[in-house]
Short mmCIF file of C-alpha atoms and ligand atoms in Angstrom, two decimals:
data_model
loop_
_atom_site.label_atom_id
_atom_site.label_comp_id
_atom_site.label_asym_id
_atom_site.label_seq_id
_atom_site.Cartn_x
_atom_site.Cartn_y
_atom_site.Cartn_z
CA MET A 1 113.72 80.66 124.60
CA GLN A 2 110.65 80.09 126.45
CA THR A 3 108.00 82.44 126.23
CA ARG A 4 106.04 83.45 129.15
CA VAL A 5 101.83 85.14 128.41
CA LEU A 6 101.12 86.80 131.32
CA LYS A 7 97.99 89.11 132.39
CA PRO A 8 99.73 92.64 133.42
CA THR A 9 98.81 93.10 136.70
CA GLU A 10 101.97 95.84 137.85
CA GLU A 11 104.53 92.96 138.54
CA ALA A 12 104.37 92.47 134.86
CA ILE A 13 104.43 95.15 134.36
CA ALA A 14 107.92 96.59 136.68
CA GLU A 15 109.48 93.34 134.88
CA ALA A 16 107.86 93.79 131.43
CA ALA A 17 110.16 97.46 131.91
CA GLN A 18 112.57 95.60 133.69
CA LEU A 19 113.33 93.53 130.37
CA LEU A 20 113.05 96.68 127.65
CA ARG A 21 115.82 98.12 129.91
CA GLN A 22 118.33 95.38 129.55
CA GLY A 23 117.96 94.96 126.00
CA GLU A 24 115.35 91.68 125.70
CA LEU A 25 112.52 92.23 123.36
CA VAL A 26 108.86 92.26 125.06
CA ALA A 27 105.84 91.54 123.08
CA PHE A 28 102.30 94.38 124.39
CA PRO A 29 98.38 95.35 123.93
CA THR A 30 97.80 98.76 121.78
CA GLU A 31 94.76 99.51 120.47
CA THR A 32 95.48 99.04 117.53
CA VAL A 33 97.96 95.69 117.15
CA TYR A 34 100.18 93.74 119.65
CA GLY A 35 103.38 95.11 119.10
CA LEU A 36 106.67 93.51 119.49
CA GLY A 37 108.73 96.06 121.39
CA ALA A 38 112.49 96.81 122.16
CA ASN A 39 114.28 100.10 123.33
CA ALA A 40 114.62 102.46 120.28
CA LEU A 41 117.72 103.66 121.87
CA ASP A 42 119.56 100.02 121.58
CA PRO A 43 121.17 99.70 118.61
CA GLU A 44 121.47 95.96 120.63
CA ALA A 45 118.15 95.09 121.46
CA VAL A 46 116.22 96.78 118.03
CA PRO A 47 118.23 94.28 116.20
CA LYS A 48 115.99 90.85 118.09
CA ILE A 49 113.02 92.32 116.49
CA PHE A 50 114.24 92.33 112.86
CA ALA A 51 116.23 88.81 113.19
CA ALA A 52 111.78 87.95 115.47
CA LYS A 53 109.88 88.81 112.73
CA GLY A 54 111.96 88.14 109.31
CA ARG A 55 111.16 91.58 108.31
CA PRO A 56 113.28 93.50 106.08
CA ASN A 57 116.18 96.10 108.32
CA ASP A 58 115.11 99.11 105.95
CA ASN A 59 111.65 98.79 107.19
CA PRO A 60 111.86 101.27 109.84
CA LEU A 61 110.32 100.71 113.06
CA ILE A 62 107.08 102.78 115.04
CA VAL A 63 109.12 105.16 117.91
CA HIS A 64 106.55 104.63 120.83
CA ILE A 65 106.89 107.50 124.20
CA GLY A 66 104.86 107.26 127.13
CA THR A 67 104.02 111.03 127.53
CA LEU A 68 104.44 114.48 125.89
CA GLU A 69 107.65 115.09 127.15
CA ALA A 70 109.04 112.88 126.05
CA VAL A 71 108.47 113.63 122.18
CA GLN A 72 111.56 115.84 122.33
CA PRO A 73 115.19 113.93 121.91
CA LEU A 74 113.91 113.04 119.65
CA CYS A 75 112.56 114.51 117.11
CA TYR A 76 111.70 118.15 115.68
CA VAL A 77 108.05 120.07 116.12
CA ASP A 78 106.40 122.28 114.79
CA GLU A 79 103.56 123.80 115.31
CA ARG A 80 101.37 121.92 113.53
CA ALA A 81 101.83 117.95 114.54
CA ARG A 82 102.13 120.18 117.72
CA ALA A 83 98.29 120.27 117.43
CA LEU A 84 97.87 116.72 115.82
CA MET A 85 99.55 115.36 118.82
CA ASN A 86 97.05 117.21 121.20
CA ALA A 87 94.11 116.34 119.00
CA PHE A 88 95.10 112.76 119.30
CA TRP A 89 97.58 110.72 121.17
CA PRO A 90 97.09 109.53 123.29
CA GLY A 91 96.40 107.10 120.71
CA PRO A 92 96.29 105.40 116.76
CA LEU A 93 97.72 108.33 115.09
CA THR A 94 101.34 108.49 114.10
CA ILE A 95 104.17 111.40 113.38
CA LEU A 96 106.20 111.47 110.66
CA LEU A 97 108.71 113.58 111.80
CA PRO A 98 112.79 114.96 111.68
CA LYS A 99 114.95 113.22 113.13
CA LYS A 100 117.16 113.96 116.13
CA PRO A 101 121.16 112.35 116.07
CA ILE A 102 119.93 110.05 119.13
CA ILE A 103 117.66 108.05 117.01
CA PRO A 104 119.64 104.53 116.05
CA ALA A 105 120.05 104.02 111.60
CA VAL A 106 119.00 100.79 112.81
CA THR A 107 115.65 102.50 114.67
CA ASN A 108 114.59 103.86 111.52
CA ALA A 109 116.68 102.58 108.71
CA GLY A 110 118.75 104.95 107.61
CA LEU A 111 116.13 107.50 107.12
CA PRO A 112 115.61 111.63 107.69
CA SER A 113 112.12 111.56 109.52
CA VAL A 114 111.46 109.02 112.48
CA ALA A 115 107.94 107.57 113.14
CA ILE A 116 105.72 108.82 116.86
CA ARG A 117 103.04 106.86 118.39
CA MET A 118 101.33 107.49 121.78
CA PRO A 119 99.02 105.11 122.78
CA SER A 120 95.67 105.14 123.92
CA HIS A 121 96.09 101.00 125.40
CA PRO A 122 95.69 101.54 129.17
CA VAL A 123 99.45 98.35 129.62
CA ALA A 124 100.90 100.21 126.38
CA LEU A 125 100.39 103.93 128.92
CA LYS A 126 101.81 101.75 132.02
CA LEU A 127 104.68 100.23 130.54
CA LEU A 128 105.99 103.28 127.88
CA ARG A 129 106.37 105.54 131.29
CA ALA A 130 107.75 102.84 133.19
CA CYS A 131 110.43 102.04 131.32
CA GLY A 132 111.04 105.26 130.84
CA VAL A 133 112.94 104.15 127.84
CA PRO A 134 111.19 105.39 124.28
CA VAL A 135 110.45 101.09 122.54
CA ALA A 136 110.33 100.69 119.17
CA ALA A 137 107.20 98.25 118.22
CA PRO A 138 106.02 97.02 115.16
CA SER A 139 103.86 94.82 115.03
CA ALA A 140 103.99 91.28 116.26
CA ASN A 141 103.27 89.41 113.45
CA THR A 142 106.30 86.59 111.33
CA SER A 143 106.37 89.79 108.45
CA GLY A 144 103.76 89.65 106.10
CA ARG A 145 101.37 87.47 108.20
CA PRO A 146 97.89 89.66 109.54
CA SER A 147 99.08 91.55 111.99
CA PRO A 148 98.13 89.84 115.45
CA THR A 149 94.81 91.46 117.26
CA THR A 150 95.28 88.67 120.87
CA ALA A 151 98.09 87.77 123.04
CA ALA A 152 97.39 84.08 121.26
CA HIS A 153 98.11 85.37 117.73
CA VAL A 154 101.72 86.69 118.89
CA LEU A 155 102.15 83.54 120.26
CA ASP A 156 101.38 81.03 117.56
CA ASP A 157 104.17 83.88 115.71
CA LEU A 158 107.13 84.29 117.46
CA ASN A 159 106.91 81.29 120.37
CA GLY A 160 110.60 80.87 121.91
CA LYS A 161 111.68 84.29 119.93
CA LEU A 162 111.04 86.65 122.97
CA SER A 163 110.31 85.99 126.90
CA LEU A 164 107.31 87.60 127.73
CA ILE A 165 103.66 88.26 125.89
CA LEU A 166 102.07 91.03 128.11
CA ASP A 167 98.31 90.04 127.65
CA GLY A 168 95.11 92.07 127.69
CA GLY A 169 93.21 90.70 126.08
CA ALA A 170 91.95 91.24 122.33
CA CYS A 171 93.19 95.12 120.23
CA ASP A 172 90.28 97.70 120.38
CA VAL A 173 90.96 99.39 116.77
CA GLY A 174 92.69 96.52 115.21
CA VAL A 175 94.27 98.18 112.35
CA GLU A 176 97.44 99.80 112.31
CA SER A 177 97.71 103.36 113.89
CA THR A 178 96.98 106.12 110.42
CA VAL A 179 100.42 107.16 109.82
CA VAL A 180 100.37 110.95 108.39
CA ASP A 181 103.88 111.83 106.63
CA MET A 182 104.50 115.53 108.73
CA THR A 183 108.26 116.16 106.80
CA ALA A 184 105.95 116.29 102.77
CA LYS A 185 104.27 119.51 101.39
CA VAL A 186 100.90 118.27 102.21
CA PRO A 187 100.24 116.49 105.45
CA THR A 188 99.85 113.24 104.31
CA ILE A 189 99.16 109.79 104.58
CA VAL A 190 100.88 107.50 104.03
CA ARG A 191 99.19 104.72 106.42
CA PRO A 192 95.71 104.61 106.60
CA GLY A 193 94.59 103.50 110.26
CA GLY A 194 92.19 104.75 113.63
CA ILE A 195 92.14 107.40 112.74
CA THR A 196 90.92 108.62 109.37
CA LEU A 197 90.60 111.38 106.86
CA GLU A 198 88.15 112.84 107.56
CA MET A 199 89.52 113.42 111.18
CA LEU A 200 92.60 114.44 110.56
CA GLN A 201 91.23 117.12 108.15
CA THR A 202 89.58 118.64 111.54
CA VAL A 203 92.80 120.11 112.59
CA LEU A 204 94.61 120.74 109.36
CA SER A 205 91.85 121.06 107.21
CA ASP A 206 94.50 120.85 104.43
CA ALA A 207 95.42 116.59 104.92
CA ARG A 208 95.45 114.70 101.66
CA VAL A 209 95.96 110.27 100.76
CA ALA A 210 99.21 109.72 99.52
CA ASP A 211 97.93 107.95 96.13
CA SER A 212 99.50 104.89 96.46
CA VAL A 213 97.71 103.44 99.38
CA MET A 214 95.24 101.89 96.90
CA ARG A 215 97.41 100.24 94.13
CA PRO A 216 100.42 97.99 94.11
CA LEU A 217 103.71 99.84 93.44
CA ARG A 218 104.79 100.26 90.01
CA LYS A 219 108.28 98.50 88.93
CA ASP A 220 110.95 100.52 91.08
CA GLU A 221 108.88 102.79 92.56
CA LYS A 222 109.95 103.78 96.24
CA ALA A 223 106.93 103.33 98.49
CA VAL A 224 106.95 106.56 101.09
CA SER A 225 106.39 103.89 103.65
CA PRO A 226 108.24 100.89 103.17
CA GLY A 227 106.04 99.28 104.74
CA MET A 228 103.12 99.52 102.84
CA MET A 229 104.79 96.62 100.09
CA TYR A 230 102.87 94.19 97.90
CA ARG A 231 101.75 90.94 99.50
CA HIS A 232 101.16 92.11 103.08
CA TYR A 233 98.60 90.88 105.62
CA ALA A 234 98.64 87.52 104.02
CA PRO A 235 97.18 84.66 104.43
CA LYS A 236 98.18 81.10 103.09
CA GLY A 237 95.54 80.47 99.88
CA GLN A 238 94.57 83.37 96.97
CA LEU A 239 92.22 85.93 98.08
CA THR A 240 90.17 88.16 95.36
CA LEU A 241 88.13 91.07 96.97
CA VAL A 242 84.88 91.35 94.76
CA LYS A 243 84.40 95.04 94.50
CA GLY A 244 80.25 95.91 93.09
CA GLY A 245 76.66 96.51 93.87
CA PRO A 246 75.56 94.27 96.49
CA ASP A 247 73.82 92.72 94.30
CA ARG A 248 76.69 91.15 91.46
CA VAL A 249 78.94 90.70 94.44
CA ARG A 250 76.94 87.86 94.88
CA GLU A 251 76.32 86.00 91.73
CA VAL A 252 80.09 86.49 91.32
CA CYS A 253 81.39 85.81 94.77
CA GLN A 254 78.53 82.26 94.60
CA ARG A 255 79.63 81.38 91.13
CA LEU A 256 83.26 81.19 91.74
CA TYR A 257 82.42 79.02 95.49
CA THR A 258 81.09 77.27 93.21
CA GLN A 259 84.32 76.91 90.70
CA ALA A 260 86.18 76.19 93.49
CA VAL A 261 84.50 73.94 95.41
CA ALA A 262 84.25 71.31 92.31
CA ASP A 263 87.52 71.77 92.21
CA GLY A 264 87.94 69.73 95.22
CA LYS A 265 89.49 73.86 96.66
CA LYS A 266 87.88 74.09 99.96
CA THR A 267 86.39 77.70 99.94
CA ARG A 268 85.06 80.19 102.71
CA VAL A 269 83.76 83.79 101.02
CA LEU A 270 83.94 86.26 104.20
CA VAL A 271 80.71 88.50 104.03
CA LEU A 272 79.63 91.37 105.71
CA GLU A 273 76.89 90.44 108.36
CA GLU A 274 73.87 91.37 106.65
CA HIS A 275 74.45 90.13 103.27
CA ALA A 276 75.34 85.81 105.01
CA PRO A 277 71.68 85.61 104.60
CA LEU A 278 71.55 85.65 101.28
CA TYR A 279 74.99 83.01 100.37
CA ASP A 280 72.95 80.30 100.95
CA GLY A 281 75.36 77.21 99.91
CA CYS A 282 78.35 78.42 100.97
CA GLU A 283 79.29 78.25 103.37
CA THR A 284 80.92 82.08 104.48
CA LEU A 285 82.91 83.69 108.11
CA THR A 286 80.97 86.98 108.96
CA ILE A 287 83.59 89.73 109.27
CA GLY A 288 81.39 92.16 110.97
CA SER A 289 78.87 94.78 109.39
CA LEU A 290 78.28 97.93 107.48
CA GLU A 291 75.95 99.70 110.08
CA ARG A 292 79.40 99.42 111.72
CA PRO A 293 82.49 99.59 109.42
CA GLU A 294 85.07 99.58 112.83
CA SER A 295 83.17 95.55 113.85
CA ILE A 296 85.20 94.63 110.74
CA ALA A 297 87.86 96.47 111.28
CA ARG A 298 87.95 94.83 115.01
CA GLU A 299 87.62 91.04 113.69
CA LEU A 300 89.74 91.58 109.65
CA PHE A 301 92.61 89.96 110.99
CA ALA A 302 91.33 87.45 112.79
CA ALA A 303 89.34 86.12 109.71
CA LEU A 304 92.10 85.73 107.43
CA ARG A 305 94.30 84.13 110.71
CA ARG A 306 91.78 81.66 111.12
CA MET A 307 91.02 81.13 107.65
CA ASP A 308 94.83 79.96 107.93
CA ASP A 309 94.00 77.80 110.89
CA GLU A 310 91.79 76.19 108.95
CA GLU A 311 93.37 75.60 106.04
CA VAL A 312 91.16 77.28 104.01
CA GLN A 313 92.53 77.26 100.35
CA VAL A 314 90.12 79.30 97.78
CA MET A 315 88.65 82.43 99.86
CA LEU A 316 86.18 85.67 98.42
CA CYS A 317 85.78 88.69 100.06
CA GLU A 318 83.15 91.03 99.85
CA ALA A 319 84.78 94.64 99.23
CA VAL A 320 83.52 97.17 101.72
CA PRO A 321 83.00 101.51 100.84
CA SER A 322 86.72 103.51 100.97
CA GLU A 323 85.26 105.53 103.03
CA GLY A 324 85.98 107.03 107.59
CA ILE A 325 88.12 103.38 108.40
CA GLY A 326 86.91 101.37 105.42
CA LEU A 327 89.43 103.10 103.42
CA ALA A 328 92.22 101.37 106.58
CA ILE A 329 89.70 98.81 106.01
CA MET A 330 90.56 97.72 102.11
CA ASN A 331 94.33 98.65 101.88
CA ARG A 332 95.12 95.76 104.34
CA MET A 333 92.29 94.30 102.10
CA TYR A 334 94.34 95.43 98.65
CA ARG A 335 97.04 93.79 100.51
CA ALA A 336 96.07 90.93 101.02
CA ALA A 337 94.82 89.49 97.99
CA ALA A 338 98.21 91.15 96.09
CA PHE A 339 95.61 93.75 94.37
CA HIS A 340 93.64 90.77 93.50
CA VAL A 341 90.59 92.59 92.79
CA LEU A 342 87.16 91.63 90.83
CA GLU A 343 85.21 94.42 89.91
CA VAL A 344 81.87 93.72 88.80
O1 LIG B 401 99.32 100.53 115.63
C1 LIG B 401 100.46 100.02 114.77
O2 LIG B 401 101.46 101.46 113.97
C2 LIG B 401 101.48 99.48 115.58
C3 LIG B 401 101.52 99.17 117.39
C4 LIG B 401 102.02 98.03 117.36
O3 LIG B 401 102.40 100.36 117.67
N1 LIG B 401 102.96 99.37 114.46
C5 LIG B 401 102.35 99.00 113.72
O4 LIG B 401 104.02 98.59 113.31
O5 LIG B 401 101.72 98.90 112.69
P1 LIG B 401 104.00 98.79 111.80
O6 LIG B 401 106.02 98.45 112.16
O7 LIG B 401 104.31 97.07 111.76
O8 LIG B 401 104.61 98.96 111.08
C6 LIG B 401 105.03 100.57 110.54
C7 LIG B 401 104.50 101.15 109.16
C8 LIG B 401 105.14 100.63 108.07
O9 LIG B 401 104.28 100.37 106.85
C9 LIG B 401 106.58 101.88 107.97
O10 LIG B 401 107.36 101.22 106.82
C10 LIG B 401 106.02 102.59 108.72
O11 LIG B 401 105.17 102.56 109.25
N2 LIG B 401 107.59 103.54 108.79
C11 LIG B 401 108.14 103.89 109.61
N3 LIG B 401 108.58 104.96 109.71
C12 LIG B 401 108.99 105.30 108.60
C13 LIG B 401 109.31 106.26 108.04
N4 LIG B 401 110.34 106.84 109.02
N5 LIG B 401 108.79 106.86 106.81
C14 LIG B 401 108.70 106.09 106.76
N6 LIG B 401 108.37 105.38 107.40
C15 LIG B 401 107.80 104.92 108.28
MG1 LIG B 402 103.51 95.11 110.43
#
């Protein structure tokens, strides 16, 4: 199959909507990352997503909608979930709710819940409104790789596996949506993302973060959000996260850098903009600014992909504080590093 990349003109969006209605796959930009979409209600179309990504079929998909009315046939919405929708949709929040029978098992892995989100990217909204069906869409990467934040990333992973990519430029948020479980006793973030805990708590003060978010799964433990598997978002080389006071972190990164280079390994230190000047003599890559952590979220996946393109074998990465959007950044970094963390 030939994969075309089109600018999101009215005609291109209309064509993409038509392809979705016909049961084909289309990749499209959202404010978080690019999504790989199929008609969520078509049990023949959805399996194509799993095949293209090489995604295990026990990992449920997020169903995307373009209007508030579209939510009603899909799931049961209580007052508290409604309050979240009013506050954060369209936007980077995914809500887990009890599903209605219309959801085919292939879409939500046969679970009692379904994940619903209304993205805010204008191209995504236009597409969802034009196609008139809910669209199941995971991130448009090969399973396990860093999520795509540009159309070029999608093409790198999935060329030949879908007919059309709408190219809406680079994504603004850069990490995926926050997934909040509204079927739990207390609203629980099972994947941190674009909407922070602090933001959620302005609407639901009892909202909390699942403790599995910042640690590997225990043996035999079932993931609340199956996508938060052990190694994920991972570059091909070995990534080590280094956590602690800035001076100690720099010392340890420089020592490990020197060692790895002496072992003949292609090595980079992934550093915060503010610290870059301190790493004299090391090859570094700046991952954004501590002052503006949204910039780290925006750059992170592209930086990890760049490490693969440059065939870097050893990466040492400065950790960031786990507050606000930092929680989502660290959640992805931990998994990209397969929980290889040095506390110094
Ligand atoms: O920002 C995003 O959410 C992007 C864009 C494309 O919208 N999508 C995305 O989808 O990140 P995906 O499939 O890569 O991640 C969906 C996450 C997975 O961790 C999955 O296990 C979880 O949501 N999830 C989906 N449905 C669920 C359900 N019913 N119960 C528990 N977790 C669910
Ligand atoms: Mg994903």
